PDB file of C-alpha atoms in Angstrom:
ATOM      1  CA  MET Q   1     135.976 240.687 185.105  1.00  0.00           C
ATOM      2  CA  THR Q   2     133.724 243.471 183.897  1.00  0.00           C
ATOM      3  CA  GLN Q   3     131.321 245.626 185.857  1.00  0.00           C
ATOM      4  CA  ALA Q   4     127.718 245.326 184.638  1.00  0.00           C
ATOM      5  CA  ASN Q   5     126.614 248.230 182.432  1.00  0.00           C
ATOM      6  CA  GLU Q   6     124.423 250.736 184.263  1.00  0.00           C
ATOM      7  CA  ASN Q   7     122.584 251.682 181.045  1.00  0.00           C
ATOM      8  CA  PRO Q   8     121.093 248.482 179.583  1.00  0.00           C
ATOM      9  CA  ILE Q   9     119.611 248.519 176.093  1.00  0.00           C
ATOM     10  CA  VAL Q  10     116.618 246.703 174.646  1.00  0.00           C
ATOM     11  CA  ILE Q  11     117.542 243.817 172.367  1.00  0.00           C
ATOM     12  CA  TYR Q  12     114.203 242.080 171.973  1.00  0.00           C
ATOM     13  CA  GLU Q  13     110.650 243.157 172.555  1.00  0.00           C
ATOM     14  CA  ASP Q  14     107.269 241.591 171.917  1.00  0.00           C
ATOM     15  CA  ALA Q  15     103.801 242.097 173.349  1.00  0.00           C
ATOM     16  CA  ASP Q  16     104.625 240.097 176.479  1.00  0.00           C
ATOM     17  CA  GLN Q  17     108.102 241.216 177.399  1.00  0.00           C
ATOM     18  CA  THR Q  18     111.125 243.396 176.967  1.00  0.00           C
ATOM     19  CA  VAL Q  19     114.592 242.020 177.652  1.00  0.00           C
ATOM     20  CA  GLU Q  20     117.278 244.385 178.867  1.00  0.00           C
ATOM     21  CA  VAL Q  21     120.853 243.358 178.265  1.00  0.00           C
ATOM     22  CA  ARG Q  22     124.381 244.540 178.968  1.00  0.00           C
ATOM     23  CA  LEU Q  23     126.088 245.926 175.865  1.00  0.00           C
ATOM     24  CA  ASP Q  24     129.812 245.469 175.362  1.00  0.00           C
ATOM     25  CA  ALA Q  25     130.721 248.016 172.689  1.00  0.00           C
ATOM     26  CA  ASP Q  26     134.331 246.805 172.513  1.00  0.00           C
ATOM     27  CA  GLN Q  27     133.271 243.269 171.616  1.00  0.00           C
ATOM     28  CA  GLU Q  28     130.138 244.363 169.722  1.00  0.00           C
ATOM     29  CA  THR Q  29     127.904 241.928 171.574  1.00  0.00           C
ATOM     30  CA  VAL Q  30     125.317 241.729 174.325  1.00  0.00           C
ATOM     31  CA  TRP Q  31     125.296 239.596 177.443  1.00  0.00           C
ATOM     32  CA  LEU Q  32     122.547 237.737 179.350  1.00  0.00           C
ATOM     33  CA  THR Q  33     122.624 235.498 182.412  1.00  0.00           C
ATOM     34  CA  GLN Q  34     121.034 232.042 182.457  1.00  0.00           C
ATOM     35  CA  ARG Q  35     118.139 233.520 184.452  1.00  0.00           C
ATOM     36  CA  GLN Q  36     117.586 236.239 181.851  1.00  0.00           C
ATOM     37  CA  MET Q  37     117.688 233.680 179.021  1.00  0.00           C
ATOM     38  CA  ALA Q  38     115.163 231.520 180.900  1.00  0.00           C
ATOM     39  CA  GLU Q  39     112.858 234.560 181.109  1.00  0.00           C
ATOM     40  CA  LEU Q  40     113.449 235.457 177.462  1.00  0.00           C
ATOM     41  CA  PHE Q  41     112.540 231.979 176.217  1.00  0.00           C
ATOM     42  CA  ASP Q  42     109.931 231.236 178.927  1.00  0.00           C
ATOM     43  CA  THR Q  43     111.661 228.116 180.175  1.00  0.00           C
ATOM     44  CA  SER Q  44     113.418 226.969 183.340  1.00  0.00           C
ATOM     45  CA  SER Q  45     116.990 227.797 184.300  1.00  0.00           C
ATOM     46  CA  ASP Q  46     117.611 224.038 184.449  1.00  0.00           C
ATOM     47  CA  ASN Q  47     116.510 223.729 180.811  1.00  0.00           C
ATOM     48  CA  VAL Q  48     118.789 226.608 179.825  1.00  0.00           C
ATOM     49  CA  SER Q  49     121.687 224.960 181.641  1.00  0.00           C
ATOM     50  CA  LEU Q  50     121.088 221.604 179.920  1.00  0.00           C
ATOM     51  CA  HIS Q  51     120.943 223.210 176.465  1.00  0.00           C
ATOM     52  CA  LEU Q  52     124.087 225.258 177.118  1.00  0.00           C
ATOM     53  CA  LYS Q  53     125.963 222.129 178.235  1.00  0.00           C
ATOM     54  CA  SER Q  54     124.872 220.451 175.001  1.00  0.00           C
ATOM     55  CA  ILE Q  55     125.896 223.470 172.895  1.00  0.00           C
ATOM     56  CA  TYR Q  56     129.374 223.369 174.412  1.00  0.00           C
ATOM     57  CA  SER Q  57     129.776 219.565 174.424  1.00  0.00           C
ATOM     58  CA  ASP Q  58     128.679 219.443 170.743  1.00  0.00           C
ATOM     59  CA  GLU Q  59     131.389 222.083 170.109  1.00  0.00           C
ATOM     60  CA  GLU Q  60     128.791 224.298 168.445  1.00  0.00           C
ATOM     61  CA  LEU Q  61     130.386 227.158 170.384  1.00  0.00           C
ATOM     62  CA  ASP Q  62     133.537 227.664 172.429  1.00  0.00           C
ATOM     63  CA  GLU Q  63     132.546 228.259 176.046  1.00  0.00           C
ATOM     64  CA  LEU Q  64     135.553 230.460 176.815  1.00  0.00           C
ATOM     65  CA  ALA Q  65     134.774 232.684 173.829  1.00  0.00           C
ATOM     66  CA  THR Q  66     131.061 233.063 174.618  1.00  0.00           C
ATOM     67  CA  THR Q  67     130.984 233.466 178.400  1.00  0.00           C
ATOM     68  CA  GLU Q  68     132.201 236.106 180.803  1.00  0.00           C
ATOM     69  CA  GLU Q  69     132.146 236.450 184.566  1.00  0.00           C
ATOM     70  CA  SER Q  70     130.817 239.828 185.696  1.00  0.00           C
ATOM     71  CA  SER Q  71     130.571 241.360 189.109  1.00  0.00           C
ATOM     72  CA  VAL Q  72     126.933 242.027 189.976  1.00  0.00           C
ATOM     73  CA  VAL Q  73     125.778 243.789 193.136  1.00  0.00           C
ATOM     74  CA  ARG Q  74     122.496 242.529 194.542  1.00  0.00           C
ATOM     75  CA  GLN Q  75     120.472 242.776 197.720  1.00  0.00           C
ATOM     76  CA  GLU Q  76     120.600 239.680 199.954  1.00  0.00           C
ATOM     77  CA  GLY Q  77     118.519 240.255 203.027  1.00  0.00           C
ATOM     78  CA  LYS Q  78     119.592 243.578 204.541  1.00  0.00           C
ATOM     79  CA  ARG Q  79     122.965 243.752 202.844  1.00  0.00           C
ATOM     80  CA  GLN Q  80     124.294 244.365 199.366  1.00  0.00           C
ATOM     81  CA  VAL Q  81     126.576 241.613 198.118  1.00  0.00           C
ATOM     82  CA  SER Q  82     128.835 241.532 195.088  1.00  0.00           C
ATOM     83  CA  ARG Q  83     128.732 238.174 193.263  1.00  0.00           C
ATOM     84  CA  LEU Q  84     130.424 236.881 190.146  1.00  0.00           C
ATOM     85  CA  ILE Q  85     127.702 235.895 187.687  1.00  0.00           C
ATOM     86  CA  LYS Q  86     128.335 234.136 184.369  1.00  0.00           C
ATOM     87  CA  HIS Q  87     126.990 235.999 181.346  1.00  0.00           C
ATOM     88  CA  TYR Q  88     126.559 234.555 177.852  1.00  0.00           C
ATOM     89  CA  ASN Q  89     127.076 236.525 174.641  1.00  0.00           C
ATOM     90  CA  LEU Q  90     124.806 236.902 171.627  1.00  0.00           C
ATOM     91  CA  ASP Q  91     126.163 233.753 169.955  1.00  0.00           C
ATOM     92  CA  ALA Q  92     125.115 231.658 172.962  1.00  0.00           C
ATOM     93  CA  ILE Q  93     121.741 233.437 173.220  1.00  0.00           C
ATOM     94  CA  ILE Q  94     120.930 232.741 169.573  1.00  0.00           C
ATOM     95  CA  SER Q  95     122.101 229.109 169.783  1.00  0.00           C
ATOM     96  CA  LEU Q  96     119.963 228.577 172.844  1.00  0.00           C
ATOM     97  CA  GLY Q  97     116.988 230.263 171.176  1.00  0.00           C
ATOM     98  CA  TYR Q  98     117.133 227.743 168.350  1.00  0.00           C
ATOM     99  CA  ARG Q  99     117.092 224.808 170.807  1.00  0.00           C
ATOM    100  CA  VAL Q 100     114.417 225.761 173.329  1.00  0.00           C
ATOM    101  CA  ASN Q 101     110.897 224.596 172.536  1.00  0.00           C
ATOM    102  CA  SER Q 102     108.498 227.237 173.862  1.00  0.00           C
ATOM    103  CA  HIS Q 103     106.098 229.800 172.427  1.00  0.00           C
ATOM    104  CA  ARG Q 104     108.472 232.647 173.295  1.00  0.00           C
ATOM    105  CA  ALA Q 105     111.434 230.824 171.744  1.00  0.00           C
ATOM    106  CA  VAL Q 106     109.408 230.431 168.539  1.00  0.00           C
ATOM    107  CA  LYS Q 107     108.636 234.166 168.574  1.00  0.00           C
ATOM    108  CA  PHE Q 108     112.326 234.917 169.175  1.00  0.00           C
ATOM    109  CA  ARG Q 109     113.369 232.692 166.243  1.00  0.00           C
ATOM    110  CA  GLN Q 110     110.827 234.423 164.011  1.00  0.00           C
ATOM    111  CA  TRP Q 111     112.123 237.818 165.137  1.00  0.00           C
ATOM    112  CA  ALA Q 112     115.798 236.828 164.690  1.00  0.00           C
ATOM    113  CA  THR Q 113     115.127 235.394 161.236  1.00  0.00           C
ATOM    114  CA  ARG Q 114     113.191 238.514 160.181  1.00  0.00           C
ATOM    115  CA  VAL Q 115     115.955 240.836 161.407  1.00  0.00           C
ATOM    116  CA  LEU Q 116     118.653 238.792 159.682  1.00  0.00           C
ATOM    117  CA  ARG Q 117     116.643 238.669 156.444  1.00  0.00           C
ATOM    118  CA  GLU Q 118     116.037 242.439 156.529  1.00  0.00           C
ATOM    119  CA  HIS Q 119     119.691 243.176 157.168  1.00  0.00           C
ATOM    120  CA  LEU Q 120     120.813 240.927 154.344  1.00  0.00           C
ATOM    121  CA  THR Q 121     118.172 241.796 151.745  1.00  0.00           C
ATOM    122  CA  LYS Q 122     118.066 245.534 152.393  1.00  0.00           C
ATOM    123  CA  GLY Q 123     121.839 245.780 152.484  1.00  0.00           C
ATOM    124  CA  TRP Q 124     122.064 247.269 155.975  1.00  0.00           C
ATOM    125  CA  THR Q 125     124.953 244.986 156.854  1.00  0.00           C
ATOM    126  CA  LEU Q 126     126.529 244.775 153.425  1.00  0.00           C
ATOM    127  CA  ASN Q 127     128.889 247.711 153.435  1.00  0.00           C
ATOM    128  CA  ARG Q 128     131.302 246.264 150.843  1.00  0.00           C
ATOM    129  CA  GLN Q 129     134.536 247.151 152.643  1.00  0.00           C
ATOM    130  CA  HIS Q 130     133.201 245.945 155.987  1.00  0.00           C
ATOM    131  CA  PHE Q 131     131.746 242.814 154.374  1.00  0.00           C
ATOM    132  CA  GLU Q 132     135.039 241.861 152.733  1.00  0.00           C
ATOM    133  CA  LYS Q 133     136.869 242.388 156.003  1.00  0.00           C
ATOM    134  CA  ASN Q 134     134.409 240.230 157.951  1.00  0.00           C
ATOM    135  CA  ALA Q 135     133.235 237.665 155.353  1.00  0.00           C
ATOM    136  CA  HIS Q 136     134.585 234.793 157.427  1.00  0.00           C
ATOM    137  CA  GLU Q 137     132.563 235.855 160.493  1.00  0.00           C
ATOM    138  CA  LEU Q 138     129.401 236.051 158.367  1.00  0.00           C
ATOM    139  CA  GLU Q 139     129.993 232.534 157.022  1.00  0.00           C
ATOM    140  CA  ASP Q 140     130.470 231.209 160.573  1.00  0.00           C
ATOM    141  CA  THR Q 141     127.250 232.901 161.714  1.00  0.00           C
ATOM    142  CA  LEU Q 142     125.251 231.500 158.799  1.00  0.00           C
ATOM    143  CA  ALA Q 143     126.667 228.017 159.459  1.00  0.00           C
ATOM    144  CA  LEU Q 144     125.608 228.344 163.099  1.00  0.00           C
ATOM    145  CA  ILE Q 145     122.074 229.385 162.105  1.00  0.00           C
ATOM    146  CA  ARG Q 146     121.816 226.500 159.613  1.00  0.00           C
ATOM    147  CA  LYS Q 147     122.984 224.005 162.253  1.00  0.00           C
ATOM    148  CA  ALA Q 148     120.617 225.398 164.864  1.00  0.00           C
ATOM    149  CA  ALA Q 149     117.678 225.341 162.412  1.00  0.00           C
ATOM    150  CA  GLN Q 150     118.251 221.614 161.874  1.00  0.00           C
ATOM    151  CA  SER Q 151     118.181 220.881 165.598  1.00  0.00           C
ATOM    152  CA  PRO Q 152     115.808 218.061 166.635  1.00  0.00           C
ATOM    153  CA  ALA Q 153     114.396 220.410 169.278  1.00  0.00           C
ATOM    154  CA  LEU Q 154     112.714 222.401 166.487  1.00  0.00           C
ATOM    155  CA  ALA Q 155     110.848 219.385 165.130  1.00  0.00           C
TER     156      ALA Q 155
END
């Protein structure tokens, strides 16, 4: 159980919205709740939940490896209550983004593809020593993107 970060960072921004996320520097990832992903992709929480169930049942991702329960303090009526809220990491966010069919999801996919292309073609992520150490992770990520791009939801 991890306490939510008090200093969120911006992961994605377009003319309509900015999404603030919790950064986990130890795991080098970011975390969003289902509600935040619904806002990001301009869809319902029910739709997010259905897609996530499909992602995990298809074994596209391992649920235990891509989710984390975090203690979040929120106002309920006149009292502050601490609740455990499930957060999903960047792998789950990207997988979901390639399944949701909405204008914002399209913009997110365009943004994610542009960022990935820039990182790969401009060599920002290709530090040779780091690349050799993490080549397997890169292959897994590219396989995930290829699978997500072929999803019927994108048709």
